[in-house]
């Protein structure tokens, strides 16, 4: 989710003057854009952000919902967050217990993202294919 958030960018509009932790204020009516896609690739927060390094999360300390807003934050926090994370962990653990996966030859060069409000993989310049071709090997 850090590198591939389901909603890569979002916008909120301040309904009233909103004080910021650093002392500034967002005036009422001002739109604030934020990009979880870019935030998860910030090399200041995540050294070598594009490297797969699961050990960076050990010991696991959940990031602040405002630092890692994949499920939004504050009063609009996603109600399904806990279930989505549980289902993901269960599915990945079950599958990886029995299989390893490799990308099919030349598949990595085709992968891009679809231009839509939610982020999804795409492997065609015309953005009409959302397949990710993997080859499973039984453990």
Short mmCIF file of N, CA and C in Angstrom, two decimals:
data_model
loop_
_atom_site.label_atom_id
_atom_site.label_comp_id
_atom_site.label_asym_id
_atom_site.label_seq_id
_atom_site.Cartn_x
_atom_site.Cartn_y
_atom_site.Cartn_z
N UNK A 1 0.81 -1.20 0.00
CA UNK A 1 0.00 0.00 0.00
C UNK A 1 0.85 1.26 0.00
N UNK A 2 2.06 1.16 0.53
CA UNK A 2 2.93 2.34 0.56
C UNK A 2 3.28 2.77 -0.86
N UNK A 3 3.67 1.84 -1.70
CA UNK A 3 4.07 2.18 -3.07
C UNK A 3 2.92 2.20 -4.05
N UNK A 4 1.86 1.49 -3.74
CA UNK A 4 0.73 1.39 -4.68
C UNK A 4 -0.59 1.64 -3.95
N UNK A 5 -0.79 2.87 -3.48
CA UNK A 5 -2.05 3.15 -2.76
C UNK A 5 -3.24 3.09 -3.71
N UNK A 6 -4.39 2.64 -3.22
CA UNK A 6 -5.55 2.53 -4.10
C UNK A 6 -6.05 3.88 -4.61
N UNK A 7 -5.87 4.93 -3.84
CA UNK A 7 -6.22 6.29 -4.28
C UNK A 7 -4.91 7.09 -4.25
N UNK A 8 -4.29 7.30 -5.41
CA UNK A 8 -2.94 7.90 -5.44
C UNK A 8 -2.88 9.38 -5.10
N UNK A 9 -3.98 10.09 -5.29
CA UNK A 9 -4.01 11.51 -4.91
C UNK A 9 -5.43 11.87 -4.50
N UNK A 10 -5.53 12.88 -3.65
CA UNK A 10 -6.84 13.26 -3.15
C UNK A 10 -6.85 14.75 -2.85
N UNK A 11 -8.03 15.27 -2.55
CA UNK A 11 -8.19 16.69 -2.26
C UNK A 11 -9.22 16.84 -1.16
N UNK A 12 -8.98 17.78 -0.28
CA UNK A 12 -9.95 18.14 0.75
C UNK A 12 -10.11 19.65 0.70
N UNK A 13 -11.30 20.14 1.07
CA UNK A 13 -11.57 21.57 1.14
C UNK A 13 -11.87 21.93 2.58
N UNK A 14 -11.17 22.93 3.11
CA UNK A 14 -11.39 23.36 4.49
C UNK A 14 -12.76 24.02 4.60
N UNK A 15 -13.59 23.51 5.49
CA UNK A 15 -14.92 24.07 5.70
C UNK A 15 -14.87 25.33 6.58
N UNK A 16 -13.82 25.40 7.40
CA UNK A 16 -13.58 26.57 8.24
C UNK A 16 -12.08 26.71 8.40
N UNK A 17 -11.61 27.83 8.92
CA UNK A 17 -10.18 28.00 9.15
C UNK A 17 -9.68 26.81 9.98
N UNK A 18 -8.60 26.21 9.51
CA UNK A 18 -8.10 24.99 10.13
C UNK A 18 -6.64 25.18 10.54
N UNK A 19 -6.34 25.20 11.85
CA UNK A 19 -4.96 25.38 12.29
C UNK A 19 -4.11 24.15 11.98
N UNK A 20 -2.89 24.38 11.55
CA UNK A 20 -1.94 23.31 11.26
C UNK A 20 -1.02 23.10 12.46
N UNK A 21 -0.48 21.88 12.62
CA UNK A 21 0.41 21.61 13.76
C UNK A 21 1.62 22.53 13.82
N UNK A 22 2.11 23.00 12.66
CA UNK A 22 3.29 23.86 12.63
C UNK A 22 3.00 25.32 12.93
N UNK A 23 1.73 25.65 13.15
CA UNK A 23 1.40 27.02 13.49
C UNK A 23 0.67 27.80 12.41
N UNK A 24 0.69 27.32 11.16
CA UNK A 24 -0.01 28.01 10.08
C UNK A 24 -1.49 27.68 10.11
N UNK A 25 -2.22 28.22 9.17
CA UNK A 25 -3.66 28.00 9.07
C UNK A 25 -4.05 27.77 7.62
N UNK A 26 -4.96 26.83 7.40
CA UNK A 26 -5.57 26.65 6.09
C UNK A 26 -6.89 27.43 6.15
N UNK A 27 -7.02 28.50 5.36
CA UNK A 27 -8.25 29.30 5.41
C UNK A 27 -9.47 28.54 4.88
N UNK A 28 -10.62 28.88 5.40
CA UNK A 28 -11.87 28.27 4.94
C UNK A 28 -12.00 28.41 3.43
N UNK A 29 -12.46 27.33 2.78
CA UNK A 29 -12.68 27.36 1.34
C UNK A 29 -11.47 26.98 0.50
N UNK A 30 -10.31 26.82 1.11
CA UNK A 30 -9.09 26.49 0.38
C UNK A 30 -9.01 24.97 0.18
N UNK A 31 -8.68 24.58 -1.03
CA UNK A 31 -8.50 23.16 -1.35
C UNK A 31 -7.05 22.76 -1.08
N UNK A 32 -6.89 21.61 -0.44
CA UNK A 32 -5.57 21.06 -0.15
C UNK A 32 -5.46 19.73 -0.87
N UNK A 33 -4.47 19.60 -1.74
CA UNK A 33 -4.21 18.36 -2.45
C UNK A 33 -3.10 17.60 -1.74
N UNK A 34 -3.22 16.29 -1.68
CA UNK A 34 -2.14 15.47 -1.14
C UNK A 34 -2.03 14.21 -1.98
N UNK A 35 -0.85 13.65 -2.00
CA UNK A 35 -0.58 12.52 -2.89
C UNK A 35 0.07 11.37 -2.12
N UNK A 36 -0.75 10.42 -1.62
CA UNK A 36 -0.17 9.25 -0.96
C UNK A 36 0.84 8.51 -1.84
N UNK A 37 0.64 8.56 -3.16
CA UNK A 37 1.58 7.92 -4.09
C UNK A 37 2.98 8.50 -3.92
N UNK A 38 3.08 9.82 -3.86
CA UNK A 38 4.37 10.48 -3.69
C UNK A 38 4.88 10.34 -2.26
N UNK A 39 3.97 10.39 -1.30
CA UNK A 39 4.37 10.30 0.10
C UNK A 39 5.05 8.97 0.40
N UNK A 40 4.57 7.88 -0.20
CA UNK A 40 5.16 6.57 0.02
C UNK A 40 6.50 6.38 -0.67
N UNK A 41 6.87 7.32 -1.52
CA UNK A 41 8.14 7.27 -2.25
C UNK A 41 9.12 8.34 -1.76
N UNK A 42 8.82 8.96 -0.64
CA UNK A 42 9.66 10.02 -0.09
C UNK A 42 10.94 9.43 0.49
N UNK A 43 12.11 9.71 -0.12
CA UNK A 43 13.36 9.11 0.37
C UNK A 43 13.79 9.65 1.73
N UNK A 44 13.25 10.76 2.16
CA UNK A 44 13.58 11.26 3.50
C UNK A 44 12.93 10.35 4.55
N UNK A 45 11.68 9.98 4.32
CA UNK A 45 10.96 9.12 5.26
C UNK A 45 11.31 7.64 5.06
N UNK A 46 11.48 7.22 3.80
CA UNK A 46 11.78 5.82 3.47
C UNK A 46 13.05 5.76 2.65
N UNK A 47 14.22 5.61 3.28
CA UNK A 47 15.47 5.50 2.50
C UNK A 47 15.35 4.38 1.46
N UNK A 48 15.84 4.65 0.27
CA UNK A 48 15.71 3.71 -0.86
C UNK A 48 14.26 3.24 -0.98
N UNK A 49 13.34 4.16 -1.22
CA UNK A 49 11.92 3.84 -1.14
C UNK A 49 11.41 2.81 -2.14
N UNK A 50 12.08 2.64 -3.27
CA UNK A 50 11.59 1.69 -4.27
C UNK A 50 12.10 0.27 -4.06
N UNK A 51 13.01 0.09 -3.10
CA UNK A 51 13.51 -1.25 -2.80
C UNK A 51 12.52 -2.00 -1.93
N UNK A 52 12.34 -3.28 -2.22
CA UNK A 52 11.51 -4.13 -1.38
C UNK A 52 12.35 -4.55 -0.18
N UNK A 53 12.07 -3.94 0.97
CA UNK A 53 12.82 -4.23 2.19
C UNK A 53 11.84 -4.40 3.34
N UNK A 54 11.26 -5.58 3.49
CA UNK A 54 10.28 -5.78 4.56
C UNK A 54 10.85 -5.52 5.95
N UNK A 55 12.16 -5.66 6.11
CA UNK A 55 12.77 -5.45 7.43
C UNK A 55 12.64 -4.01 7.92
N UNK A 56 12.33 -3.07 7.02
CA UNK A 56 12.16 -1.68 7.46
C UNK A 56 10.95 -1.54 8.39
N UNK A 57 10.07 -2.54 8.40
CA UNK A 57 8.87 -2.49 9.23
C UNK A 57 9.02 -3.34 10.50
N UNK A 58 10.22 -3.82 10.77
CA UNK A 58 10.43 -4.66 11.96
C UNK A 58 11.29 -3.88 12.95
N UNK A 59 10.86 -3.64 14.19
CA UNK A 59 9.55 -3.99 14.70
C UNK A 59 8.50 -3.06 14.10
N UNK A 60 7.30 -3.59 13.90
CA UNK A 60 6.25 -2.82 13.25
C UNK A 60 5.69 -1.77 14.21
N UNK A 61 5.70 -0.54 13.74
CA UNK A 61 5.06 0.56 14.44
C UNK A 61 4.17 1.22 13.40
N UNK A 62 2.88 1.19 13.62
CA UNK A 62 1.94 1.75 12.65
C UNK A 62 2.20 3.23 12.45
N UNK A 63 2.35 3.68 11.21
CA UNK A 63 2.54 5.12 10.97
C UNK A 63 1.27 5.89 11.28
N UNK A 64 1.42 7.15 11.56
CA UNK A 64 0.27 8.01 11.81
C UNK A 64 -0.64 8.01 10.59
N UNK A 65 -1.93 8.09 10.81
CA UNK A 65 -2.87 8.11 9.69
C UNK A 65 -2.69 9.35 8.84
N UNK A 66 -2.07 10.40 9.39
CA UNK A 66 -1.83 11.61 8.60
C UNK A 66 -0.52 11.52 7.82
N UNK A 67 0.41 10.68 8.27
CA UNK A 67 1.66 10.47 7.53
C UNK A 67 1.49 9.43 6.43
N UNK A 68 0.53 8.56 6.61
CA UNK A 68 0.30 7.44 5.70
C UNK A 68 -1.20 7.34 5.44
N UNK A 69 -1.76 8.30 4.65
CA UNK A 69 -3.22 8.42 4.54
C UNK A 69 -3.87 7.51 3.50
N UNK A 70 -3.38 6.28 3.38
CA UNK A 70 -3.94 5.36 2.39
C UNK A 70 -5.43 5.11 2.65
N UNK A 71 -5.82 5.09 3.93
CA UNK A 71 -7.22 4.88 4.29
C UNK A 71 -7.87 6.17 4.78
N UNK A 72 -7.37 7.31 4.30
CA UNK A 72 -7.82 8.63 4.73
C UNK A 72 -7.39 8.85 6.18
N UNK A 73 -7.95 9.86 6.84
CA UNK A 73 -7.53 10.17 8.20
C UNK A 73 -8.63 10.95 8.91
N UNK A 74 -8.52 11.02 10.22
CA UNK A 74 -9.46 11.80 11.01
C UNK A 74 -10.87 11.22 10.97
N UNK A 75 -11.88 12.10 10.98
CA UNK A 75 -13.27 11.61 11.05
C UNK A 75 -13.72 10.87 9.79
N UNK A 76 -12.97 10.95 8.71
CA UNK A 76 -13.34 10.25 7.48
C UNK A 76 -12.50 8.98 7.26
N UNK A 77 -11.91 8.47 8.33
CA UNK A 77 -11.11 7.25 8.25
C UNK A 77 -11.97 6.11 7.71
N UNK A 78 -11.42 5.35 6.79
CA UNK A 78 -12.15 4.25 6.14
C UNK A 78 -12.64 3.24 7.18
N UNK A 79 -13.94 2.97 7.16
CA UNK A 79 -14.53 2.03 8.12
C UNK A 79 -14.06 0.61 7.87
N UNK A 80 -13.66 0.31 6.63
CA UNK A 80 -13.23 -1.05 6.29
C UNK A 80 -11.74 -1.29 6.41
N UNK A 81 -10.99 -0.34 6.97
CA UNK A 81 -9.53 -0.47 7.03
C UNK A 81 -9.08 -1.74 7.76
N UNK A 82 -9.57 -1.98 8.95
CA UNK A 82 -9.12 -3.15 9.72
C UNK A 82 -9.43 -4.45 8.96
N UNK A 83 -10.62 -4.54 8.39
CA UNK A 83 -10.98 -5.75 7.67
C UNK A 83 -10.15 -5.92 6.40
N UNK A 84 -9.92 -4.82 5.68
CA UNK A 84 -9.12 -4.89 4.45
C UNK A 84 -7.70 -5.37 4.76
N UNK A 85 -7.10 -4.84 5.81
CA UNK A 85 -5.73 -5.25 6.17
C UNK A 85 -5.71 -6.71 6.64
N UNK A 86 -6.70 -7.12 7.41
CA UNK A 86 -6.77 -8.51 7.87
C UNK A 86 -6.92 -9.46 6.68
N UNK A 87 -7.84 -9.14 5.77
CA UNK A 87 -8.05 -10.00 4.60
C UNK A 87 -6.79 -10.10 3.75
N UNK A 88 -6.10 -8.97 3.59
CA UNK A 88 -4.87 -8.97 2.79
C UNK A 88 -3.81 -9.86 3.42
N UNK A 89 -3.60 -9.72 4.72
CA UNK A 89 -2.60 -10.54 5.41
C UNK A 89 -2.95 -12.02 5.32
N UNK A 90 -4.22 -12.35 5.52
CA UNK A 90 -4.65 -13.74 5.47
C UNK A 90 -4.46 -14.34 4.08
N UNK A 91 -4.85 -13.60 3.06
CA UNK A 91 -4.72 -14.08 1.68
C UNK A 91 -3.25 -14.27 1.30
N UNK A 92 -2.43 -13.27 1.58
CA UNK A 92 -1.01 -13.36 1.23
C UNK A 92 -0.34 -14.51 1.97
N UNK A 93 -0.61 -14.64 3.26
CA UNK A 93 0.01 -15.73 4.03
C UNK A 93 -0.42 -17.09 3.51
N UNK A 94 -1.69 -17.23 3.16
CA UNK A 94 -2.19 -18.51 2.66
C UNK A 94 -1.58 -18.86 1.32
N UNK A 95 -1.54 -17.91 0.41
CA UNK A 95 -0.99 -18.17 -0.92
C UNK A 95 0.51 -18.42 -0.87
N UNK A 96 1.24 -17.56 -0.15
CA UNK A 96 2.69 -17.70 -0.11
C UNK A 96 3.16 -18.93 0.66
N UNK A 97 2.29 -19.50 1.44
CA UNK A 97 2.63 -20.74 2.13
C UNK A 97 2.81 -21.88 1.13
N UNK A 98 2.10 -21.80 0.01
CA UNK A 98 2.11 -22.89 -0.95
C UNK A 98 2.80 -22.57 -2.28
N UNK A 99 3.00 -21.27 -2.59
CA UNK A 99 3.53 -20.91 -3.90
C UNK A 99 4.56 -19.79 -3.81
N UNK A 100 5.44 -19.76 -4.82
CA UNK A 100 6.27 -18.59 -5.11
C UNK A 100 5.86 -18.11 -6.49
N UNK A 101 6.13 -16.86 -6.79
CA UNK A 101 5.70 -16.29 -8.07
C UNK A 101 6.83 -15.54 -8.74
N UNK A 102 6.87 -15.60 -10.07
CA UNK A 102 7.79 -14.78 -10.85
C UNK A 102 6.98 -14.12 -11.97
N UNK A 103 7.39 -12.93 -12.35
CA UNK A 103 6.75 -12.27 -13.48
C UNK A 103 7.11 -13.03 -14.75
N UNK A 104 6.19 -13.12 -15.66
CA UNK A 104 6.51 -13.74 -16.95
C UNK A 104 7.55 -12.89 -17.66
N UNK A 105 8.35 -13.50 -18.55
CA UNK A 105 9.37 -12.74 -19.26
C UNK A 105 8.78 -11.51 -19.96
N UNK A 106 9.45 -10.41 -19.87
CA UNK A 106 9.12 -9.11 -20.47
C UNK A 106 7.87 -8.45 -19.88
N UNK A 107 7.27 -9.05 -18.87
CA UNK A 107 6.08 -8.45 -18.26
C UNK A 107 6.41 -7.17 -17.50
N UNK A 108 7.55 -7.12 -16.82
CA UNK A 108 7.91 -5.96 -16.01
C UNK A 108 7.97 -4.68 -16.85
N UNK A 109 8.43 -4.79 -18.09
CA UNK A 109 8.54 -3.61 -18.95
C UNK A 109 7.18 -3.07 -19.39
N UNK A 110 6.14 -3.89 -19.31
CA UNK A 110 4.80 -3.49 -19.76
C UNK A 110 3.98 -2.80 -18.68
N UNK A 111 4.34 -3.00 -17.43
CA UNK A 111 3.48 -2.55 -16.33
C UNK A 111 3.52 -1.04 -16.18
N UNK A 112 2.35 -0.47 -16.09
CA UNK A 112 2.17 0.95 -15.81
C UNK A 112 0.91 1.07 -14.98
N UNK A 113 0.39 2.26 -14.82
CA UNK A 113 -0.83 2.46 -14.04
C UNK A 113 -1.92 3.05 -14.91
N UNK A 114 -3.13 2.64 -14.66
CA UNK A 114 -4.27 3.18 -15.39
C UNK A 114 -4.56 4.59 -14.90
N UNK A 115 -4.99 5.45 -15.78
CA UNK A 115 -5.34 6.81 -15.42
C UNK A 115 -6.79 6.84 -14.95
N UNK A 116 -6.98 6.72 -13.66
CA UNK A 116 -8.33 6.72 -13.10
C UNK A 116 -8.26 7.24 -11.67
N UNK A 117 -9.39 7.40 -11.04
CA UNK A 117 -9.40 7.94 -9.68
C UNK A 117 -8.80 6.97 -8.68
N UNK A 118 -8.93 5.68 -8.94
CA UNK A 118 -8.26 4.69 -8.11
C UNK A 118 -7.11 4.09 -8.91
N UNK A 119 -6.06 3.72 -8.22
CA UNK A 119 -4.88 3.23 -8.90
C UNK A 119 -5.02 1.75 -9.21
N UNK A 120 -4.86 1.39 -10.45
CA UNK A 120 -4.86 -0.01 -10.82
C UNK A 120 -3.75 -0.26 -11.83
N UNK A 121 -3.24 -1.49 -11.81
CA UNK A 121 -2.20 -1.85 -12.76
C UNK A 121 -2.76 -1.94 -14.16
N UNK A 122 -1.91 -1.68 -15.10
CA UNK A 122 -2.29 -1.75 -16.50
C UNK A 122 -1.05 -2.26 -17.24
N UNK A 123 -1.23 -3.12 -18.22
CA UNK A 123 -0.06 -3.59 -18.96
C UNK A 123 -0.22 -3.41 -20.46
N UNK A 124 -0.94 -2.35 -20.84
CA UNK A 124 -1.11 -2.04 -22.26
C UNK A 124 -1.14 -0.52 -22.43
N UNK A 125 -0.47 0.01 -23.47
CA UNK A 125 -0.48 1.45 -23.70
C UNK A 125 -1.89 2.02 -23.86
N UNK A 126 -2.82 1.20 -24.34
CA UNK A 126 -4.20 1.66 -24.53
C UNK A 126 -5.00 1.60 -23.23
N UNK A 127 -4.40 1.13 -22.17
CA UNK A 127 -4.99 1.02 -20.83
C UNK A 127 -6.26 0.18 -20.81
N UNK A 128 -6.32 -0.82 -21.67
CA UNK A 128 -7.50 -1.68 -21.68
C UNK A 128 -7.20 -3.08 -21.15
N UNK A 129 -6.00 -3.29 -20.63
CA UNK A 129 -5.63 -4.58 -20.06
C UNK A 129 -5.12 -4.36 -18.65
N UNK A 130 -5.74 -5.04 -17.70
CA UNK A 130 -5.33 -4.89 -16.31
C UNK A 130 -4.82 -6.22 -15.75
N UNK A 131 -4.21 -7.00 -16.61
CA UNK A 131 -3.66 -8.28 -16.19
C UNK A 131 -2.25 -8.10 -15.66
N UNK A 132 -1.88 -8.94 -14.72
CA UNK A 132 -0.51 -9.03 -14.25
C UNK A 132 -0.15 -10.50 -14.39
N UNK A 133 0.69 -10.80 -15.37
CA UNK A 133 0.97 -12.19 -15.69
C UNK A 133 2.11 -12.72 -14.84
N UNK A 134 1.77 -13.64 -13.95
CA UNK A 134 2.73 -14.27 -13.05
C UNK A 134 2.78 -15.77 -13.33
N UNK A 135 3.91 -16.35 -13.03
CA UNK A 135 4.03 -17.81 -13.13
C UNK A 135 4.21 -18.35 -11.72
N UNK A 136 3.24 -19.15 -11.26
CA UNK A 136 3.37 -19.72 -9.91
C UNK A 136 4.22 -20.99 -9.91
N UNK A 137 4.94 -21.20 -8.85
CA UNK A 137 5.67 -22.45 -8.64
C UNK A 137 5.28 -22.96 -7.26
N UNK A 138 4.87 -24.22 -7.22
CA UNK A 138 4.51 -24.82 -5.93
C UNK A 138 5.77 -24.95 -5.09
N UNK A 139 5.66 -24.65 -3.83
CA UNK A 139 6.81 -24.80 -2.90
C UNK A 139 7.08 -26.25 -2.61
#
